[in-house]
Tab-separated table of C-alpha atoms in Angstrom:
chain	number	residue	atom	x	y	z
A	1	UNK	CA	-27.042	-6.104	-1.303
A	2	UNK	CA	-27.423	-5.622	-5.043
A	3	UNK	CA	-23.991	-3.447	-5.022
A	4	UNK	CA	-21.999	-6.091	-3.282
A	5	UNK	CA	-24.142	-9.099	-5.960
A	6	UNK	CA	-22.874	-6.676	-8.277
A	7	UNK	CA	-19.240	-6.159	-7.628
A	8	UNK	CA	-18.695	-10.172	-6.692
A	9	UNK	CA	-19.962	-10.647	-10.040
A	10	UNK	CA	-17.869	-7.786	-11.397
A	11	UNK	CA	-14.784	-9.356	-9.724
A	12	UNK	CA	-15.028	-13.411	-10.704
A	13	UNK	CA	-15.802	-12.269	-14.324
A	14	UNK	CA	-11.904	-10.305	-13.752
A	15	UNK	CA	-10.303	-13.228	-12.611
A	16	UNK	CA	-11.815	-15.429	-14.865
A	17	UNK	CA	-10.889	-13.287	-18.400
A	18	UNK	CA	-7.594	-11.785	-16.875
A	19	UNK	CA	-6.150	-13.144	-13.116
A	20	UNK	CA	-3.132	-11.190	-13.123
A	21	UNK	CA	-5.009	-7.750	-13.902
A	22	UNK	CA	-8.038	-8.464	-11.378
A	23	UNK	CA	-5.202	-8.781	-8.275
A	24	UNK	CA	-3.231	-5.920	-9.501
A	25	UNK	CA	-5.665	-3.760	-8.105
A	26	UNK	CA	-7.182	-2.706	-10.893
A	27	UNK	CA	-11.134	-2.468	-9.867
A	28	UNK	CA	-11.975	0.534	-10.303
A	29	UNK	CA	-13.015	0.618	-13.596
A	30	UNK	CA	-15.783	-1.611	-12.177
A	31	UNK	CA	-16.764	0.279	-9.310
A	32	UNK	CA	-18.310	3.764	-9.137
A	33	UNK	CA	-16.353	5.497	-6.376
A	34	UNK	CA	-19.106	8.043	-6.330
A	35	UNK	CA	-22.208	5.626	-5.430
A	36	UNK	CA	-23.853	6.246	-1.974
A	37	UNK	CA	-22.128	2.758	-1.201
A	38	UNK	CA	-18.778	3.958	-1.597
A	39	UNK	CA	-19.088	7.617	-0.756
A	40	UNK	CA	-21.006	8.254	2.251
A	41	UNK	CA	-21.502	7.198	5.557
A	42	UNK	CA	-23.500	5.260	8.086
A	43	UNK	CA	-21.823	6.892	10.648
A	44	UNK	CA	-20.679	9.804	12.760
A	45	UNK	CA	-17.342	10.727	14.483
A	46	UNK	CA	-19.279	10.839	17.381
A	47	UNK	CA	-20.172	6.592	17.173
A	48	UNK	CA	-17.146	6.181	15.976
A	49	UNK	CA	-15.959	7.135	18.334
A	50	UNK	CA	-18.080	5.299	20.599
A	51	UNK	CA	-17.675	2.135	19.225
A	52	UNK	CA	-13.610	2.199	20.127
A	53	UNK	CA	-14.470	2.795	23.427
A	54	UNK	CA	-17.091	0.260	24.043
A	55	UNK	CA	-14.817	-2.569	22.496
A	56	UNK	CA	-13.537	-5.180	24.347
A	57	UNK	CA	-10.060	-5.269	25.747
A	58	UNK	CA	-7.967	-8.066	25.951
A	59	UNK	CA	-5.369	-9.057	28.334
A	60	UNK	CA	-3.121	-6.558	27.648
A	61	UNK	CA	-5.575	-4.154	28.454
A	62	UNK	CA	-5.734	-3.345	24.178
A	63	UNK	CA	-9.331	-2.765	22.355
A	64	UNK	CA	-9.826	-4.610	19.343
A	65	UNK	CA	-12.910	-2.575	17.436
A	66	UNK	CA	-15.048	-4.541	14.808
A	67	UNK	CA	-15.887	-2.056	11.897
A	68	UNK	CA	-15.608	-4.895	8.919
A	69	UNK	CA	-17.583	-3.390	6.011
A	70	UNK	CA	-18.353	-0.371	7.155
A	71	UNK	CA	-18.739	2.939	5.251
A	72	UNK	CA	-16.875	5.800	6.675
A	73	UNK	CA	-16.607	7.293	3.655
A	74	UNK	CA	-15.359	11.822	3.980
A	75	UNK	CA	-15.418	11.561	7.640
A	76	UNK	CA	-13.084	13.607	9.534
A	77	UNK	CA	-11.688	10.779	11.884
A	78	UNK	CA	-8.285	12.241	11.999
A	79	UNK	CA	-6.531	11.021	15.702
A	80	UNK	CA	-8.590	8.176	16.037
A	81	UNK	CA	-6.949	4.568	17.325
A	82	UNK	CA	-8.292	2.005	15.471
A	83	UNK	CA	-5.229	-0.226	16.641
A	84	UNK	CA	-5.634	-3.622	16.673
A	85	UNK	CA	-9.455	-3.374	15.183
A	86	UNK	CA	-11.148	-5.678	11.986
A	87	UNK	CA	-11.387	-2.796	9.262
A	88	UNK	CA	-11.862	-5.425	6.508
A	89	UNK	CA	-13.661	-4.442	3.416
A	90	UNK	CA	-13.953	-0.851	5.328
A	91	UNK	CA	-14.373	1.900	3.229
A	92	UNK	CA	-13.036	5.377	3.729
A	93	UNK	CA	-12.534	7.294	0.660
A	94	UNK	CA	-11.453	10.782	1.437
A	95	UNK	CA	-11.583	10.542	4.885
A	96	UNK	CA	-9.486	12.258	6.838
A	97	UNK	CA	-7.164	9.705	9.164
A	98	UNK	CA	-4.427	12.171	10.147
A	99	UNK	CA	-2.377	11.157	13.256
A	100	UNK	CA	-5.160	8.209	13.599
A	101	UNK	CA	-3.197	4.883	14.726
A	102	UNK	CA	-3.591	1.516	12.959
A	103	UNK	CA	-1.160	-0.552	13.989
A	104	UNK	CA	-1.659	-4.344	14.030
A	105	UNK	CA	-5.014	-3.475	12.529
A	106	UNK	CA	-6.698	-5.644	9.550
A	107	UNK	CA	-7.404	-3.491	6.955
A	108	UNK	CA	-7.570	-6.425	4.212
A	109	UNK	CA	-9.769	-5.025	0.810
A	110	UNK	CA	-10.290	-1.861	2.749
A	111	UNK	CA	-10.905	1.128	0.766
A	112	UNK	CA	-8.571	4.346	1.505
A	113	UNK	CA	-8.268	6.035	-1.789
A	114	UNK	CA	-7.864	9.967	-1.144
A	115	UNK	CA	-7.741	9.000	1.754
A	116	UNK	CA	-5.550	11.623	4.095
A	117	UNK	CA	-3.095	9.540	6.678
A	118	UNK	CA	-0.631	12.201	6.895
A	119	UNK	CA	1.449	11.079	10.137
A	120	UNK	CA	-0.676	8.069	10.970
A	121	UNK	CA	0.253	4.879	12.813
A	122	UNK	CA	0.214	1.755	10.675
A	123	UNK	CA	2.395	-0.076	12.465
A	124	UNK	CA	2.413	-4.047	11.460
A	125	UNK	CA	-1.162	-3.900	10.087
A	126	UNK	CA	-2.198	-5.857	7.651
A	127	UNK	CA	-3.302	-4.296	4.126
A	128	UNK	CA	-3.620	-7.292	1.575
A	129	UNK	CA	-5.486	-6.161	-1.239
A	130	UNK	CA	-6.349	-2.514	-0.037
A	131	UNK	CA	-7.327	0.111	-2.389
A	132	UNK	CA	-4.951	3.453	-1.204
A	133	UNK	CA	-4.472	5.072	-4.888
A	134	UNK	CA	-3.620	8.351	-4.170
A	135	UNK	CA	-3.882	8.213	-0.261
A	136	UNK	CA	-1.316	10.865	1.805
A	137	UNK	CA	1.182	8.775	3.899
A	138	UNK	CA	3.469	11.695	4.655
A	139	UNK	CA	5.470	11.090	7.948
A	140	UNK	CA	3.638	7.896	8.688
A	141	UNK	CA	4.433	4.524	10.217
A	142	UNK	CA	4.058	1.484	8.171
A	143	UNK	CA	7.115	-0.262	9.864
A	144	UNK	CA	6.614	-4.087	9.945
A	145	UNK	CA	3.173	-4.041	8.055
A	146	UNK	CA	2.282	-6.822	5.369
A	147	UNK	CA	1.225	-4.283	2.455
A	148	UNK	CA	0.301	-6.107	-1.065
A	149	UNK	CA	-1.878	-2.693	-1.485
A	150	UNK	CA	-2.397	-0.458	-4.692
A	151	UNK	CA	-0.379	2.798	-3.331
A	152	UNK	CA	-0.483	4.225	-7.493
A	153	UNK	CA	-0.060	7.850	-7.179
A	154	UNK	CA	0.401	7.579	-3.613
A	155	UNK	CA	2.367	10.320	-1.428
A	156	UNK	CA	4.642	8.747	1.277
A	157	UNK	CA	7.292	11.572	1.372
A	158	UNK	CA	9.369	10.730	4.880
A	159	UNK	CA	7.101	7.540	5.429
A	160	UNK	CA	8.772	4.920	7.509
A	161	UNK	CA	8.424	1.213	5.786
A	162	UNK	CA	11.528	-0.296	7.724
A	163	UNK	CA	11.128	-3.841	7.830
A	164	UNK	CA	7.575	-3.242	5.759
A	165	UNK	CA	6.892	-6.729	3.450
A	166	UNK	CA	5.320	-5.695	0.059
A	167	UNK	CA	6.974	-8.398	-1.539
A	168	UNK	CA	4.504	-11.015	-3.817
A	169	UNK	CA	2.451	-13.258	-2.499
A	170	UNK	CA	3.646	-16.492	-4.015
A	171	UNK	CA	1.468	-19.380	-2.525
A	172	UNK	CA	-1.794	-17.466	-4.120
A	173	UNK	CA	-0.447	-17.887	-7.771
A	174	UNK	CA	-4.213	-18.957	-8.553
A	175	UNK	CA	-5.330	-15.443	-7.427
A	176	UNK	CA	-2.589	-13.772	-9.552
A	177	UNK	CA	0.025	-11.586	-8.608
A	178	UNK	CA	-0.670	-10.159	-5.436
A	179	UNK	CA	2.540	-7.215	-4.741
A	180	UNK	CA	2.973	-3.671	-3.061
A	181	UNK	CA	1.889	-1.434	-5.831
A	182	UNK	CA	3.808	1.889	-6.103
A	183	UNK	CA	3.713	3.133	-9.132
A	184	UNK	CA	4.189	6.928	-9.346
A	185	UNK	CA	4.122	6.754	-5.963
A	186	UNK	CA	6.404	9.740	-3.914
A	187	UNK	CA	8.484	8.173	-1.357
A	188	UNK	CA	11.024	10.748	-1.477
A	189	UNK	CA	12.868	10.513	2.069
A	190	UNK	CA	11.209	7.164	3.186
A	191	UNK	CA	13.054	4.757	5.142
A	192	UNK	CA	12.782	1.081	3.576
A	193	UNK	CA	15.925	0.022	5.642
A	194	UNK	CA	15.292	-4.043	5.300
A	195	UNK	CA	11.748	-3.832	3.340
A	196	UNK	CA	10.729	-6.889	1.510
A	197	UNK	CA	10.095	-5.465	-2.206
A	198	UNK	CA	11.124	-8.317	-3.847
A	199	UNK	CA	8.699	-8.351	-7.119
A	200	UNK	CA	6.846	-5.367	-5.895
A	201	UNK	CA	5.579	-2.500	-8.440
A	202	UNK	CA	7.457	0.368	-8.353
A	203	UNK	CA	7.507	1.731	-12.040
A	204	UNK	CA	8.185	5.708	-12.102
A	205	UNK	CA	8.623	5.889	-8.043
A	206	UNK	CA	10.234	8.842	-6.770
A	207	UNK	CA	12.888	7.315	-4.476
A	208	UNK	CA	14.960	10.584	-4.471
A	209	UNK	CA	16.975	10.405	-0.550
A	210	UNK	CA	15.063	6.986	0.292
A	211	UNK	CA	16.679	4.810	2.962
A	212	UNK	CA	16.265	1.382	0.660
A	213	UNK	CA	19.375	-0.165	2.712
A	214	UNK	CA	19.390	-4.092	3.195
A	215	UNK	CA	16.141	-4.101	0.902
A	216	UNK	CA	15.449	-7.137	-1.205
A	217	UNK	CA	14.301	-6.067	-4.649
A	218	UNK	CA	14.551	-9.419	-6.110
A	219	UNK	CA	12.531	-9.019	-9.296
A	220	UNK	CA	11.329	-5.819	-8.287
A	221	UNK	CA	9.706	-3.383	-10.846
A	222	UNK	CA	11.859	-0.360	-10.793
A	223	UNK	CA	11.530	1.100	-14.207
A	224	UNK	CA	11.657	5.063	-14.605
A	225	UNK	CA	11.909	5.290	-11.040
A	226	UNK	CA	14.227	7.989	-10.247
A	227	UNK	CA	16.540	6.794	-6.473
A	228	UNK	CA	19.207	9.512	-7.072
A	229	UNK	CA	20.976	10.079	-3.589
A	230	UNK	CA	19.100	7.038	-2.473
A	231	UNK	CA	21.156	4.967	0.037
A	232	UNK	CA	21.413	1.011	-1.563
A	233	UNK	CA	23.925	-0.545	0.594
A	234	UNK	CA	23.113	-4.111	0.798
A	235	UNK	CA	20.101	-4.043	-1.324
A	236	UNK	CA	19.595	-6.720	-3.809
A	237	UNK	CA	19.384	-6.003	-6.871
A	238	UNK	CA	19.067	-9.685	-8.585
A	239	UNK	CA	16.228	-9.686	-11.493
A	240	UNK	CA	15.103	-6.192	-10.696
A	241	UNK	CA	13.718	-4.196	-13.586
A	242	UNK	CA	16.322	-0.870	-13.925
A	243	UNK	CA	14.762	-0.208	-17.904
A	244	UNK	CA	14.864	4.164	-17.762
A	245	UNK	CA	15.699	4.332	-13.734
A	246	UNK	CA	17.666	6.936	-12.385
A	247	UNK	CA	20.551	5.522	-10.716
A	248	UNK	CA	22.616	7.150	-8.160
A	249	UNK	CA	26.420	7.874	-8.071
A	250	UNK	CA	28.643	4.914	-8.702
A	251	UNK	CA	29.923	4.836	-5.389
A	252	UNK	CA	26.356	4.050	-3.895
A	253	UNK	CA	25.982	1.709	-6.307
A	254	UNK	CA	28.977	0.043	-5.215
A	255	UNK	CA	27.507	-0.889	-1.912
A	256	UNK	CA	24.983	-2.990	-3.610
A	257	UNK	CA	24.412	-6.638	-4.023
A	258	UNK	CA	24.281	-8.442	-7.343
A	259	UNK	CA	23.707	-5.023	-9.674
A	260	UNK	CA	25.265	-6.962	-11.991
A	261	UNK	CA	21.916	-9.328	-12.096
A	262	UNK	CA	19.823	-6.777	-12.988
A	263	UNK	CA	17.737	-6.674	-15.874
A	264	UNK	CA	17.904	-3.795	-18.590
A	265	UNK	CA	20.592	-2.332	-16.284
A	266	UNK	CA	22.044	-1.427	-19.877
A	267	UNK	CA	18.688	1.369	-20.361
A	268	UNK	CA	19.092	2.759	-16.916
A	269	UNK	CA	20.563	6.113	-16.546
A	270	UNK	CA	23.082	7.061	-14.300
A	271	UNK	CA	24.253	10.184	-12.163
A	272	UNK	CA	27.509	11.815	-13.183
């Protein structure tokens, strides 16, 4: 009780002083990652387990688990389905989610930094204001998911974010910014073919071979991000941020929409 007193406190003081740096994701500062709170938890594999069985199924003959605030904290969960379940505010630093399926799952302000979701399911979930710095994506499923997460330092090498929407929230402009956050994050290989990034952070992203067709990076952040051999055709490029990127060959970036729109498309550097 006195940690979440604490942290409310922690977090209106943020949003008073600074808005746009409290949304960005940038907690942790505020929050000791290695409190009992955050780093243990108050449950098995075993409930776990349990509790996705025992939840109720709807129509469709789907279970909808309710884990909201719960702290599952270095747990090996890996191959669980959590799949259409309320994971808000859960917290699962370093846990081990490999293969585990998500999809249509709320995991709104959940915690999953370090978290290990190497070929996991996240298909159309919902992560709005998750904490996943550092988190291991590789190989998994984020197609059609709402995402305005903090993915800094995040691997997501062959991830699939087709149709993914980490684009800027703009009707909560009185919450700040609230955007995808990729910075440094490895997506080399990942298929955005038609993701939403307009005004999403991707400052020093590896992009290297990413499938970023049809994307919209309308005011994107793309600077020092390196998308040689990345495939652009149809993306648009109006407002985005190229300052120190690493473009690809001329001919890919012929197949893109409104480069010319770009902002410090003058600093960016370019294959030969």
């Amino acid at each position: 009780m006195l940690f979440r007193l604490a942290f409310a406190l922690v977090s209106m003081t943020a949003l008073l002083v600074n808005p746009i740096d409290a949304v960005s994701q940038d907690m942790l500062r505020s929050v000791d990652l290695n409190s009992p709170e955050m780093s243990t938890s108050e449950m098995t594999r075993a409930e776990v387990e349990a509790l996705l069985k025992a939840a109720p199924q709807d129509a469709a003959g789907q279970r909808s688990a309710d884990l909201q605030g719960k702290r599952l904290s270095h747990l090996d969960l890996s191959g669980l389905d959590f799949s259409g379940g309320n994971l808000r505010l859960a917290k699962f630093i370093g846990t081990s989610l490999k293969g585990a399926r998500f999809d249509r799952a709320i995991l709104n302000q959940a915690w999953l930094i370090d978290a290990d979701l190497t070929e996991a399911s996240l298909a159309k979930a919902s992560l709005l204001g998750t904490q996943m710095q550092r988190a291991r994506l590789g190989g998994a499923d984020l197609s059609g998911a709402r995402i305005t997460a903090d993915l800094s330092g995040a691997s997501l090498i062959g991830a699939k974010l087709a149709g993914a929407d980490l684009s800027a929230d703009m009707r909560n402009q009185s919450m700040g910014l609230m955007r995808g956050v990729l910075k440094s994050a490895d997506l080399r290989n990942a298929d955005l073919n038609g993701a939403n990034l307009s005004r999403a952070d991707l400052e020093f992203a590896k992009l290297q071979n990413a499938n970023l067709a049809n994307c919209d990076l309308n005011h994107a952040d793309l600077a020092g991000a390196d998308l040689s051999d990345a495939n652009l055709a149809g993306a648009d490029f109006t407002g985005t941020d190229l300052a120190s990127a690493l473009l690809p060959s001329a001919a890919a970036l012929a197949q893109t929409r409104n480069l010319d729109r770009a902002r410090n498309l003058n600093l960016a550097r370019k294959l030969r």
